[in-house]
Tab-separated table of C-alpha atoms in Angstrom:
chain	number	residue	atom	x	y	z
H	1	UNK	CA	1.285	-29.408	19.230
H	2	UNK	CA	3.352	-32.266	17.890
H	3	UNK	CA	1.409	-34.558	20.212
H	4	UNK	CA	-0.180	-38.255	18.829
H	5	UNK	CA	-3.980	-37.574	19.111
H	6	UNK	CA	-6.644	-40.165	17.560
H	7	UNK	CA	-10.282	-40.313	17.349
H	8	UNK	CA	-10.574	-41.264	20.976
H	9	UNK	CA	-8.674	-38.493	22.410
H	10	UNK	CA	-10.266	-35.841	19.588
H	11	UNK	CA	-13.545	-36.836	21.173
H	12	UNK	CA	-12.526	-36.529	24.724
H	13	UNK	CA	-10.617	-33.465	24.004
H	14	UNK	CA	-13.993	-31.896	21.818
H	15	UNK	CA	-16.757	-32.954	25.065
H	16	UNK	CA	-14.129	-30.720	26.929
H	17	UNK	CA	-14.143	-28.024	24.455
H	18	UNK	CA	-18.029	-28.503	24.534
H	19	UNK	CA	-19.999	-25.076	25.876
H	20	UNK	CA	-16.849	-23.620	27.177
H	21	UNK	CA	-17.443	-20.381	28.049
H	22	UNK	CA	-13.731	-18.930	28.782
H	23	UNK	CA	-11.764	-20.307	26.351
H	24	UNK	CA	-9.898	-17.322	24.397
H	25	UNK	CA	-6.779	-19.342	22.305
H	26	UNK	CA	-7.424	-22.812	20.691
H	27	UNK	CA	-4.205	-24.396	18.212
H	28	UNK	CA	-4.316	-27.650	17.291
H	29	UNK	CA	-1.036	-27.879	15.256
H	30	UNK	CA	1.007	-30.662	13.307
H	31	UNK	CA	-0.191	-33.209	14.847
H	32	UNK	CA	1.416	-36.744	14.633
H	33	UNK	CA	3.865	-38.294	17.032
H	34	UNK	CA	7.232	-39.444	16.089
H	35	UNK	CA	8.194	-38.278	12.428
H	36	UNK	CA	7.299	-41.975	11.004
H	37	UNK	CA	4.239	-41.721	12.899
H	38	UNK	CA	0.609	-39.787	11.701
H	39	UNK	CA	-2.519	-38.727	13.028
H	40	UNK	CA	-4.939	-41.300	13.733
H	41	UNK	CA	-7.572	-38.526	13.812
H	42	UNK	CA	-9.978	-39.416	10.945
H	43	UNK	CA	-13.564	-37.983	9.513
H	44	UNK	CA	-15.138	-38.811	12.768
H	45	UNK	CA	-12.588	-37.391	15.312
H	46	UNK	CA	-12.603	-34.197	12.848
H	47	UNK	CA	-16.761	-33.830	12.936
H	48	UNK	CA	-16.733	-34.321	16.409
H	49	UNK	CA	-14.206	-31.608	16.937
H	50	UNK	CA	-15.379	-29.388	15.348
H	51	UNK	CA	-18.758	-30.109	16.074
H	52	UNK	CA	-17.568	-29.372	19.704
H	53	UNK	CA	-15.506	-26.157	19.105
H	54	UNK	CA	-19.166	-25.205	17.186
H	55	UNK	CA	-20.879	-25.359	20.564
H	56	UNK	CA	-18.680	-23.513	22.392
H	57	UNK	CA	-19.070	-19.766	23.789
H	58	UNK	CA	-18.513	-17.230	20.908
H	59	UNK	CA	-15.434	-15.706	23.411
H	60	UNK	CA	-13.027	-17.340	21.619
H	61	UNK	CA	-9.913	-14.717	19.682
H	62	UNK	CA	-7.235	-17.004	18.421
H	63	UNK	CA	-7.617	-20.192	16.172
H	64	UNK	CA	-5.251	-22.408	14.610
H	65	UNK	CA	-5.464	-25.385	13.127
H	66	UNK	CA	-2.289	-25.214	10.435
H	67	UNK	CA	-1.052	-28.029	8.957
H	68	UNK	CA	-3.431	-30.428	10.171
H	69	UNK	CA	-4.925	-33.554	8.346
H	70	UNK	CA	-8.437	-32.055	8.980
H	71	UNK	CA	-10.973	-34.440	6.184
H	72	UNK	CA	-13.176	-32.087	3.894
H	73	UNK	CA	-16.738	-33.658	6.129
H	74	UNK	CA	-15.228	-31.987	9.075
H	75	UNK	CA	-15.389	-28.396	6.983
H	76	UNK	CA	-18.388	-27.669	7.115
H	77	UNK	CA	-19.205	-27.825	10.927
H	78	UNK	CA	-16.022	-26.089	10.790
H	79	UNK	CA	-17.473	-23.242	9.626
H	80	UNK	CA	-20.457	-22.959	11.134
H	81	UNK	CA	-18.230	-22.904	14.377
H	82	UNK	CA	-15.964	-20.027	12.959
H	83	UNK	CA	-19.012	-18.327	11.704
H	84	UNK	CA	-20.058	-18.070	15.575
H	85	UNK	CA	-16.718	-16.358	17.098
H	86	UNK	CA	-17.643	-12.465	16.981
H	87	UNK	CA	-14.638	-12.015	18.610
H	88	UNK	CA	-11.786	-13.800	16.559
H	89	UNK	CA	-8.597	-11.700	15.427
H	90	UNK	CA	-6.900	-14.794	14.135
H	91	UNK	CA	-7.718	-17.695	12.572
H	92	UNK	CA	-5.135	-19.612	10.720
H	93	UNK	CA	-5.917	-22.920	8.439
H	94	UNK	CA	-2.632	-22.952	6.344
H	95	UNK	CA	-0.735	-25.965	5.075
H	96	UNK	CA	-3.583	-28.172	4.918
H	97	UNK	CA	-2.802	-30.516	1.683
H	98	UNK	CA	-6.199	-32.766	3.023
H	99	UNK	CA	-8.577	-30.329	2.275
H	100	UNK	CA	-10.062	-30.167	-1.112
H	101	UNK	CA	-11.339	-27.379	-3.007
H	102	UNK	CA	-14.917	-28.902	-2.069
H	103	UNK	CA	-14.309	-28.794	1.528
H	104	UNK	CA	-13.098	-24.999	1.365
H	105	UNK	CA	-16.161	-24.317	-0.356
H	106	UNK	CA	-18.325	-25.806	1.953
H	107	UNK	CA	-16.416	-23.877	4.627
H	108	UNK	CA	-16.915	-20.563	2.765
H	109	UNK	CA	-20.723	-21.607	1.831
H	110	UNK	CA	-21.218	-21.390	6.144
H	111	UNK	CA	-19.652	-18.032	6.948
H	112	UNK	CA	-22.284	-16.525	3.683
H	113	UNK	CA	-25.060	-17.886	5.317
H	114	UNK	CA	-24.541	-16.651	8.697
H	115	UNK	CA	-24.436	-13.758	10.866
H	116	UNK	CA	-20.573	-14.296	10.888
H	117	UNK	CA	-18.437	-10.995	11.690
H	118	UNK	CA	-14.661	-10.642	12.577
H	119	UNK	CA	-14.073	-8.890	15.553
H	120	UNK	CA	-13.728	-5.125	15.456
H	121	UNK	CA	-10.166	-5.311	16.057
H	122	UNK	CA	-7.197	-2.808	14.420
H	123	UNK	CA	-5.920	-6.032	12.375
H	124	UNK	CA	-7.547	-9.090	12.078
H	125	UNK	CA	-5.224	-12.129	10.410
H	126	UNK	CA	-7.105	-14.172	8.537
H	127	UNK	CA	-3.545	-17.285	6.928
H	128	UNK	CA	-5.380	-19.734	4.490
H	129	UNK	CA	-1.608	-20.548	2.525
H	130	UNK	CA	-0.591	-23.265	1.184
H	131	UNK	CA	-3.733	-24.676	0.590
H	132	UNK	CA	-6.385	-25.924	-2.330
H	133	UNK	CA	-8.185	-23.388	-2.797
H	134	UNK	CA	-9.532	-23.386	-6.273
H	135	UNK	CA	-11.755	-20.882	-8.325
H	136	UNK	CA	-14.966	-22.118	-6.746
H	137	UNK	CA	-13.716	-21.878	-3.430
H	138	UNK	CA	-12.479	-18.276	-4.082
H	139	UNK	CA	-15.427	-17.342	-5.538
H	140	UNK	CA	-17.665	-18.768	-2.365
H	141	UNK	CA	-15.063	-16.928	-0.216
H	142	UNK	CA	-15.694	-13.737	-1.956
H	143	UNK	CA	-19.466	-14.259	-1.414
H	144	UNK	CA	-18.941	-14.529	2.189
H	145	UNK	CA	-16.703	-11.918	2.539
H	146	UNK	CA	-19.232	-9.636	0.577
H	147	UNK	CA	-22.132	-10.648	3.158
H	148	UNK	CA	-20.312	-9.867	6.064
H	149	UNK	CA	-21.065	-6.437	7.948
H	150	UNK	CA	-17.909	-5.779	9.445
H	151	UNK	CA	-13.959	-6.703	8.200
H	152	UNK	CA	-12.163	-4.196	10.706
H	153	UNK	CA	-8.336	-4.422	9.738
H	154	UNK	CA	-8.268	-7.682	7.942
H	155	UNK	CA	-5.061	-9.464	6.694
H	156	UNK	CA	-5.887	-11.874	4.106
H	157	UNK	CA	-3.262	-14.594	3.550
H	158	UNK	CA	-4.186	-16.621	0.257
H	159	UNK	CA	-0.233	-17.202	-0.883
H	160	UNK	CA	0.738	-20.849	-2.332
H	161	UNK	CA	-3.077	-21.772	-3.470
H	162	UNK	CA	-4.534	-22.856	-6.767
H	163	UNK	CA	-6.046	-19.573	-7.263
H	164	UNK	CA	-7.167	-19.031	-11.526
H	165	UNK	CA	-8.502	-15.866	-13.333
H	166	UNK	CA	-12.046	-17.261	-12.370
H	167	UNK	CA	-11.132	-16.643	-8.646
H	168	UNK	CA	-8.955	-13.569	-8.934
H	169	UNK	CA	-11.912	-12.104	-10.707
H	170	UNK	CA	-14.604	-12.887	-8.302
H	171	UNK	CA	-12.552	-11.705	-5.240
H	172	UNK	CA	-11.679	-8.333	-7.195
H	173	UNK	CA	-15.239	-7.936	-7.723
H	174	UNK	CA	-15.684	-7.603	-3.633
H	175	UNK	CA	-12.663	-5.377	-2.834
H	176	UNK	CA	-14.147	-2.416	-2.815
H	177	UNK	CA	-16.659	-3.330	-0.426
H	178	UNK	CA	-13.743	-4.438	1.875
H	179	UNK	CA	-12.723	-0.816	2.412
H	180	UNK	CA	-10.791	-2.010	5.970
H	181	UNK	CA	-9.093	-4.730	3.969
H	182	UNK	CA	-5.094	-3.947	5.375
H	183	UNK	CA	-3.071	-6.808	3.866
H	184	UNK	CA	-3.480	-9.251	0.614
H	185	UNK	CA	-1.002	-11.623	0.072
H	186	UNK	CA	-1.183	-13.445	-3.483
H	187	UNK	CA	1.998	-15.025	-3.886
H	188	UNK	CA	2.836	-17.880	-5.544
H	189	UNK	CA	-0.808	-18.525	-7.517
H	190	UNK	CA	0.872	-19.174	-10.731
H	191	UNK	CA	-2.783	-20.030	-12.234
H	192	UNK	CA	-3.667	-16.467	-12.730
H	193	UNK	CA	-2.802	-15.371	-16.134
H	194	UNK	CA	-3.713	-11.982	-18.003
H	195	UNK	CA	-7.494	-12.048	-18.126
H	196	UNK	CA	-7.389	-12.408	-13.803
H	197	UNK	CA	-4.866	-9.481	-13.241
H	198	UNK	CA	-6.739	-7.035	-15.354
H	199	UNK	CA	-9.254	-7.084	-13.017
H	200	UNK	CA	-7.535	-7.128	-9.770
H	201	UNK	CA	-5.294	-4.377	-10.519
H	202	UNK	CA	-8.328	-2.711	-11.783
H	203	UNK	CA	-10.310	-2.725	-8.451
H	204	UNK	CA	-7.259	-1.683	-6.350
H	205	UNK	CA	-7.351	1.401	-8.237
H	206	UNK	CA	-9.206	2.878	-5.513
H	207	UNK	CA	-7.853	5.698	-3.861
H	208	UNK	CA	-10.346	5.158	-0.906
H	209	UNK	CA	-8.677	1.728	-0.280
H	210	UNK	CA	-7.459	1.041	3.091
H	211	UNK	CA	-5.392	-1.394	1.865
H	212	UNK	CA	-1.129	-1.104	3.362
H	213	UNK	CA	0.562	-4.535	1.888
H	214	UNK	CA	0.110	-6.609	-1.243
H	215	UNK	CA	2.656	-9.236	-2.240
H	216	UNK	CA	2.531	-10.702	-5.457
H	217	UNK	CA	5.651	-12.663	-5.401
H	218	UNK	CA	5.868	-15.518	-7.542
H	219	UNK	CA	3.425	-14.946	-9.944
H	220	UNK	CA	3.027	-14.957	-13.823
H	221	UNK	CA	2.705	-11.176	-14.120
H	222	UNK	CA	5.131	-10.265	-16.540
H	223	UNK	CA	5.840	-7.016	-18.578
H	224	UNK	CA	2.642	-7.002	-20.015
H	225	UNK	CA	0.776	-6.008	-16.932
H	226	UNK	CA	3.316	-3.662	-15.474
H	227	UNK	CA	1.444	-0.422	-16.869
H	228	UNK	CA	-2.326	-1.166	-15.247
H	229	UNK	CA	-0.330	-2.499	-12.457
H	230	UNK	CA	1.285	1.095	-12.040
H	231	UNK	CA	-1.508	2.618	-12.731
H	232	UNK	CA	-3.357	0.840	-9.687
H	233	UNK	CA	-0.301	1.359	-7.110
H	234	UNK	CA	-0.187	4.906	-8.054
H	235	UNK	CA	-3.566	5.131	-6.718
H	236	UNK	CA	-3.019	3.481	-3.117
H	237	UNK	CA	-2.487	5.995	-1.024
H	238	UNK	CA	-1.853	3.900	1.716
H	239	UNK	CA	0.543	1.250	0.629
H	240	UNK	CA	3.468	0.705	2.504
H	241	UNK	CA	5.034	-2.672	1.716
H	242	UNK	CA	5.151	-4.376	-1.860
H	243	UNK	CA	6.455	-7.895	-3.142
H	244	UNK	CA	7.047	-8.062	-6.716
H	245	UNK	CA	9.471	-10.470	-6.432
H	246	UNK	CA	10.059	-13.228	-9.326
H	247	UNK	CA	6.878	-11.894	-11.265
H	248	UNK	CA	8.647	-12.179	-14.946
H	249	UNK	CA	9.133	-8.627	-14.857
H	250	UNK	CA	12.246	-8.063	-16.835
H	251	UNK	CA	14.858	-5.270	-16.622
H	252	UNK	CA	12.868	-3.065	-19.385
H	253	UNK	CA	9.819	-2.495	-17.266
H	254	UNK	CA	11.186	-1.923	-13.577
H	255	UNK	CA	11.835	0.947	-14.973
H	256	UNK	CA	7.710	1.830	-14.674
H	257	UNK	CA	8.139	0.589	-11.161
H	258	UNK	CA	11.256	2.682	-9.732
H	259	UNK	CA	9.047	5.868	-10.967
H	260	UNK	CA	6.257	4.674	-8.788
H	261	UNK	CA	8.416	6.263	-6.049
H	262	UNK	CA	8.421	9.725	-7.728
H	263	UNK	CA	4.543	9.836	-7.764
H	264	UNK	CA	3.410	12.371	-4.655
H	265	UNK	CA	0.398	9.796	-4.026
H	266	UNK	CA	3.237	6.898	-3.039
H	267	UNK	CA	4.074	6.251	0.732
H	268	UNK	CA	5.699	2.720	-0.264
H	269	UNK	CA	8.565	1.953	2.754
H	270	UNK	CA	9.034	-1.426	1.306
H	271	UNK	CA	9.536	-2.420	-1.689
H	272	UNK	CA	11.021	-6.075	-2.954
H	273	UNK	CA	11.743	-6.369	-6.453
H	274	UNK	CA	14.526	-9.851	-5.909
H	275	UNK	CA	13.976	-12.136	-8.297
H	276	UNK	CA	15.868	-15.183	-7.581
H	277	UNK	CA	18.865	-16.936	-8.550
H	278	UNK	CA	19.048	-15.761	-11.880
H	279	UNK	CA	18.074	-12.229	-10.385
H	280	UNK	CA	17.821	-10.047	-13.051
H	281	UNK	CA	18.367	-6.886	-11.454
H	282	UNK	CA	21.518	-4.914	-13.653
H	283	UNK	CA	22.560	-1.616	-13.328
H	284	UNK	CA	20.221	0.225	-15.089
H	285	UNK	CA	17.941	-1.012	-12.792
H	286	UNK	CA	19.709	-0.024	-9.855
H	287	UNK	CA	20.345	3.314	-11.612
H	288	UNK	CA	16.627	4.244	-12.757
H	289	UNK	CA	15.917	3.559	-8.755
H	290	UNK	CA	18.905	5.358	-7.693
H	291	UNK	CA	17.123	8.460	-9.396
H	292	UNK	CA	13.610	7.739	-8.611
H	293	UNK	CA	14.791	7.756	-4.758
H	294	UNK	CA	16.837	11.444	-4.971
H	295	UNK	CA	13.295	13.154	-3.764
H	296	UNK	CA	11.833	10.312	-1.820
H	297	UNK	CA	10.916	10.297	1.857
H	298	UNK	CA	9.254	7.547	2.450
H	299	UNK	CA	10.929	4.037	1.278
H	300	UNK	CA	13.327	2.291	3.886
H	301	UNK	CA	13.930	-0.747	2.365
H	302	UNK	CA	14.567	-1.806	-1.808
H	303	UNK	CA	15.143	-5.419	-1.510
H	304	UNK	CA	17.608	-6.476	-4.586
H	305	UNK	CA	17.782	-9.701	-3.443
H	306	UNK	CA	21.665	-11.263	-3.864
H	307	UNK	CA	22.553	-9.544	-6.856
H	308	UNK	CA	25.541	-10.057	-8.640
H	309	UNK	CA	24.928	-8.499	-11.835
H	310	UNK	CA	25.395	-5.092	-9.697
H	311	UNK	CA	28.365	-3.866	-10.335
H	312	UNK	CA	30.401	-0.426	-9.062
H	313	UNK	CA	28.208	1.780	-11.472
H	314	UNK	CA	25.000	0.334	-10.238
H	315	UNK	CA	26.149	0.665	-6.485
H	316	UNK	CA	27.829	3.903	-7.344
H	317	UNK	CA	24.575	5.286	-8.550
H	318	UNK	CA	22.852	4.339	-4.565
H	319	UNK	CA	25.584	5.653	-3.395
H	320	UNK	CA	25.921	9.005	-5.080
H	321	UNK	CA	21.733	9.222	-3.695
H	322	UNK	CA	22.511	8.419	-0.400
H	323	UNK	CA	25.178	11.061	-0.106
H	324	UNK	CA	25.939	13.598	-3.071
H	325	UNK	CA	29.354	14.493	-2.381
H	326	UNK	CA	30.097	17.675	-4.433
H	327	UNK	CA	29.089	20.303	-2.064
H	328	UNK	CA	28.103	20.342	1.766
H	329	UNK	CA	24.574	21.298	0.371
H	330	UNK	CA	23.868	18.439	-1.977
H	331	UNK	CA	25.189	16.343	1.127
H	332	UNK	CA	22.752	17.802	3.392
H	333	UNK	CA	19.938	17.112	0.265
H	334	UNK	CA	20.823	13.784	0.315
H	335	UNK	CA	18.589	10.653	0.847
H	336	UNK	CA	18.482	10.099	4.058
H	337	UNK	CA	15.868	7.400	4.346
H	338	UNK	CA	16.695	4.626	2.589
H	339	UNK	CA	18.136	1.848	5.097
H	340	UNK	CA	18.189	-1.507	3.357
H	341	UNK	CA	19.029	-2.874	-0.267
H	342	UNK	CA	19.271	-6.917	-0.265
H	343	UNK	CA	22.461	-8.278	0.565
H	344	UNK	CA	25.138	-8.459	-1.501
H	345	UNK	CA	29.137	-8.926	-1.376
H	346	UNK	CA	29.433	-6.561	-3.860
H	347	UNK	CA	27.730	-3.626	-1.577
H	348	UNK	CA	30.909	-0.959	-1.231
H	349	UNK	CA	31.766	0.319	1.866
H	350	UNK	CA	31.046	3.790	1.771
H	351	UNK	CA	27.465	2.806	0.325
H	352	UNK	CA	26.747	0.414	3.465
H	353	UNK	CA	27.562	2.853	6.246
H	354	UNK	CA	25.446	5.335	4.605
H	355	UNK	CA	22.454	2.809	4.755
H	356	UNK	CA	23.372	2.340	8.207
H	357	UNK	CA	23.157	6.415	9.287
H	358	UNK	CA	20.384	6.600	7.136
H	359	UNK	CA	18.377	3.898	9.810
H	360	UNK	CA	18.853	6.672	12.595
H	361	UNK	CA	15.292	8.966	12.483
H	362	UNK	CA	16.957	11.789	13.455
H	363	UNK	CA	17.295	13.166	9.730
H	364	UNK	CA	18.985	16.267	11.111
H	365	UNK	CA	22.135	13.676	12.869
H	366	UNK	CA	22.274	11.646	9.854
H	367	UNK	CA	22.983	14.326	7.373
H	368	UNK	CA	25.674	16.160	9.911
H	369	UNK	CA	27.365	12.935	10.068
H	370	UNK	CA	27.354	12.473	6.569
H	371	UNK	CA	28.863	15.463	6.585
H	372	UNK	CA	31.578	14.912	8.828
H	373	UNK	CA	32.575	11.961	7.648
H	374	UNK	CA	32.895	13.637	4.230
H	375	UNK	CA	34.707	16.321	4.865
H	376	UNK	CA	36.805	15.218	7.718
H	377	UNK	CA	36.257	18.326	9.753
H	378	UNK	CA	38.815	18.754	12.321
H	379	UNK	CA	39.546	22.774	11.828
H	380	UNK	CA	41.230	22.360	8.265
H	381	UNK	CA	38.513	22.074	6.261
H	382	UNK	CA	36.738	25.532	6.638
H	383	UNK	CA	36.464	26.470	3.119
H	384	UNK	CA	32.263	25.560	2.966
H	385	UNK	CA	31.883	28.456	5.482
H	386	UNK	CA	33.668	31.356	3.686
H	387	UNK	CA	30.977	32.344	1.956
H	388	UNK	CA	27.943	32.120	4.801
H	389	UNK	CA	26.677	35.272	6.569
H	390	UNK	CA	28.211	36.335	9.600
H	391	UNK	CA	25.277	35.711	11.560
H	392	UNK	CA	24.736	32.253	10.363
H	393	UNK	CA	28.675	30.981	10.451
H	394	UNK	CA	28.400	30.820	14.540
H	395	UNK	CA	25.494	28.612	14.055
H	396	UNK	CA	26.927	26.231	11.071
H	397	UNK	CA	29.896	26.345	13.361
H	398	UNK	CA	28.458	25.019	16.592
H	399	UNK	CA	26.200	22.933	14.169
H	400	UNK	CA	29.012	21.018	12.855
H	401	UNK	CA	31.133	20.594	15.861
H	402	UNK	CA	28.686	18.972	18.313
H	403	UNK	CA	30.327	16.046	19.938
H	404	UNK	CA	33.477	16.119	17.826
H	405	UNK	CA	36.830	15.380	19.561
């Protein structure tokens, strides 16, 4: 890591690597010495390698190789050498600008036409951001991915590519075959326009899927594919974490989104709907999620992003959610989930230590607190109890007065 490696040393460093039989973690990492300096590592350091890591025991669990000038010849003995770790959880290739779209295909072509499986671990990471990969290579990654036998857990990282609706579409075609598949991350593959998202949103409608976070962020989805796009989260019954983030959708269609959290199928803890600078998020945004949340369990966090075009009615709509006011009982109703909202200097007090209660999982604490905090009790404020049962004021009593001074 960070070290000034040429051909020389890549070939001394691969005989090393040759038929090693122990060798668990292998990462290989920005190289280049000082910042004016780069890697003298060229085609032939790369094949040989790779070449070498290819001949090693199949023992080796952790691989990466980010931002590194590896040449697209060097691919494909690349992946003939991945395609022999049965054992890898992680295997990272991200931020490689050298590769072309040729080389990842190449690279894809060797995994499809081997006996390549990830290892049968809870999550398996597979990062491939920032990268070239094009429709073809998509396409030959969804082949291989449909050919292999087992994908235990596996977190796909695809963010910051050139993915189009050609790719999109070929990797939605395989998705239900990846039952295990845990993570998908999309972002920022601005190629995909309305004929590739019909499709994808289309195949995640499977309420079989396995499938706990998908971000999206930075994509051309826009209002126009907000309703299938509901329509498939409303059937993933396992999805925790969401990232809509700067997706064009525009204050008339979040509204779709914040009911999302109303449907009894919806377990989403996370959900980021920021978009930017020139966030977009007003208070009848806030206000339609402020109501979607006043019977939800399950989400902790509703990233706004910095929003300034919040203003008290928007927060006083969160707040109101978080902790009803007009009665000790609509208190006690209250949301107590919620933890986290964005940031904001706008954020009122009262809403902000709510959020902060709310992050204790003792439900039962944070709604006495609430209570206390409300109503100030200190042996004044008794007039909630004058109309309990005898037999229950004791209780409410001690209830409210545990480790009060």
């Amino acid at each position: 890591d960070g070290n000034f490696i040429d051909d020389e040393a890549a070939m001394i460093l691969g005989n090393g690597l040759a038929n090693n039989s122990t060798l668990k973690q292998f990462e290989f990492v920005e190289i280049g010495g000082d910042d004016d300096d780069e890697s003298e590592i060229t085609a032939t350091g790369w094949r040989a390698l790779t070449r070498s890591l290819s001949m090693s025991n199949s023992s080796l669990e952790y691989l990466n190789l980010c931002s590194s000038n590896i040449s697209d010849e060097a691919m494909t003995a690349l992946g003939s050498a991945v395609a022999g770790y049965t054992k890898l959880n992680y295997f990272e290739l991200s931020n490689c600008s050298s590769i072309s779209n040729e080389g990842w295909r190449s690279f894809f072509n060797q995994l499809r036409n081997s006996t390549f499986s990830l290892a049968a671990q809870t999550k398996t990471k597979v990062i491939l951001s920032g990268n070239n990969i094009g429709d073809d290579a998509t396409a030959a990654m969804a082949d291989a991915f449909a050919s292999i036998g087992s994908l235990n857990g596996l977190c796909l990282d695809l963010g910051g590519n050139h993915i189009g609706n050609d790719g999109v579409a070929a990797l939605a075609n395989v998705l239900p075959s990846i039952s295990s598949l845990k993570e998908l991350n999309l972002s920022g593959n601005r190629n995909i326009t309305s004929s590739g998202w019909r499709p994808l949103f289309s195949a995640l409608q499977n309420p079989d899927s396995a499938l706990e976070n998908l971000f999206l962020a930075g994509n051309n989805i826009g209002d126009e594919h907000v309703a299938p796009l509901v329509d498939a989260l409303a059937n993933m019954r396992s999805l925790k974490k969401l990232n809509l983030s700067n997706t064009l959708i525009t204050t008339s269609c979040w509204r779709a989104i914040s009911r999302l959290l109303e449907h009894p199928n919806v377990i989403l803890e996370e959900l980021t709907i920021a978009t930017g600078d020139d966030n977009n998020i007003k208070d009848d945004v806030v206000i339609d999620f402020a109501n979607a949340l006043a019977n939800n369990t399950c989400l902790k966090e509703l990233d706004l992003g910095y929003s300034p075009a919040i203003t008290a009615w928007g927060w006083g709509a969160l707040t109101n959610v978080l902790c009803n006011m007009s009665s000790t009982d609509t208190i006690y109703n209250s949301n107590h989930t919620l933890e986290r909202v964005g940031w904001s200097e706008n954020i009122p007090n009262n809403l902000a230590y709510s959020l902060q209660l709310n992050q204790n999982p003792n439900k039962g604490e944070v709604s006495r607190q609430k209570i206390l905090a409300v109503h100030n009790f200190r042996g004044e404020n008794l007039e909630e109890f004058v109309n309990l049962e005898l037999k229950v004021l004791p209780r409410a009593m001690s209830w409210v007065g545990r480790d009060v001074d």
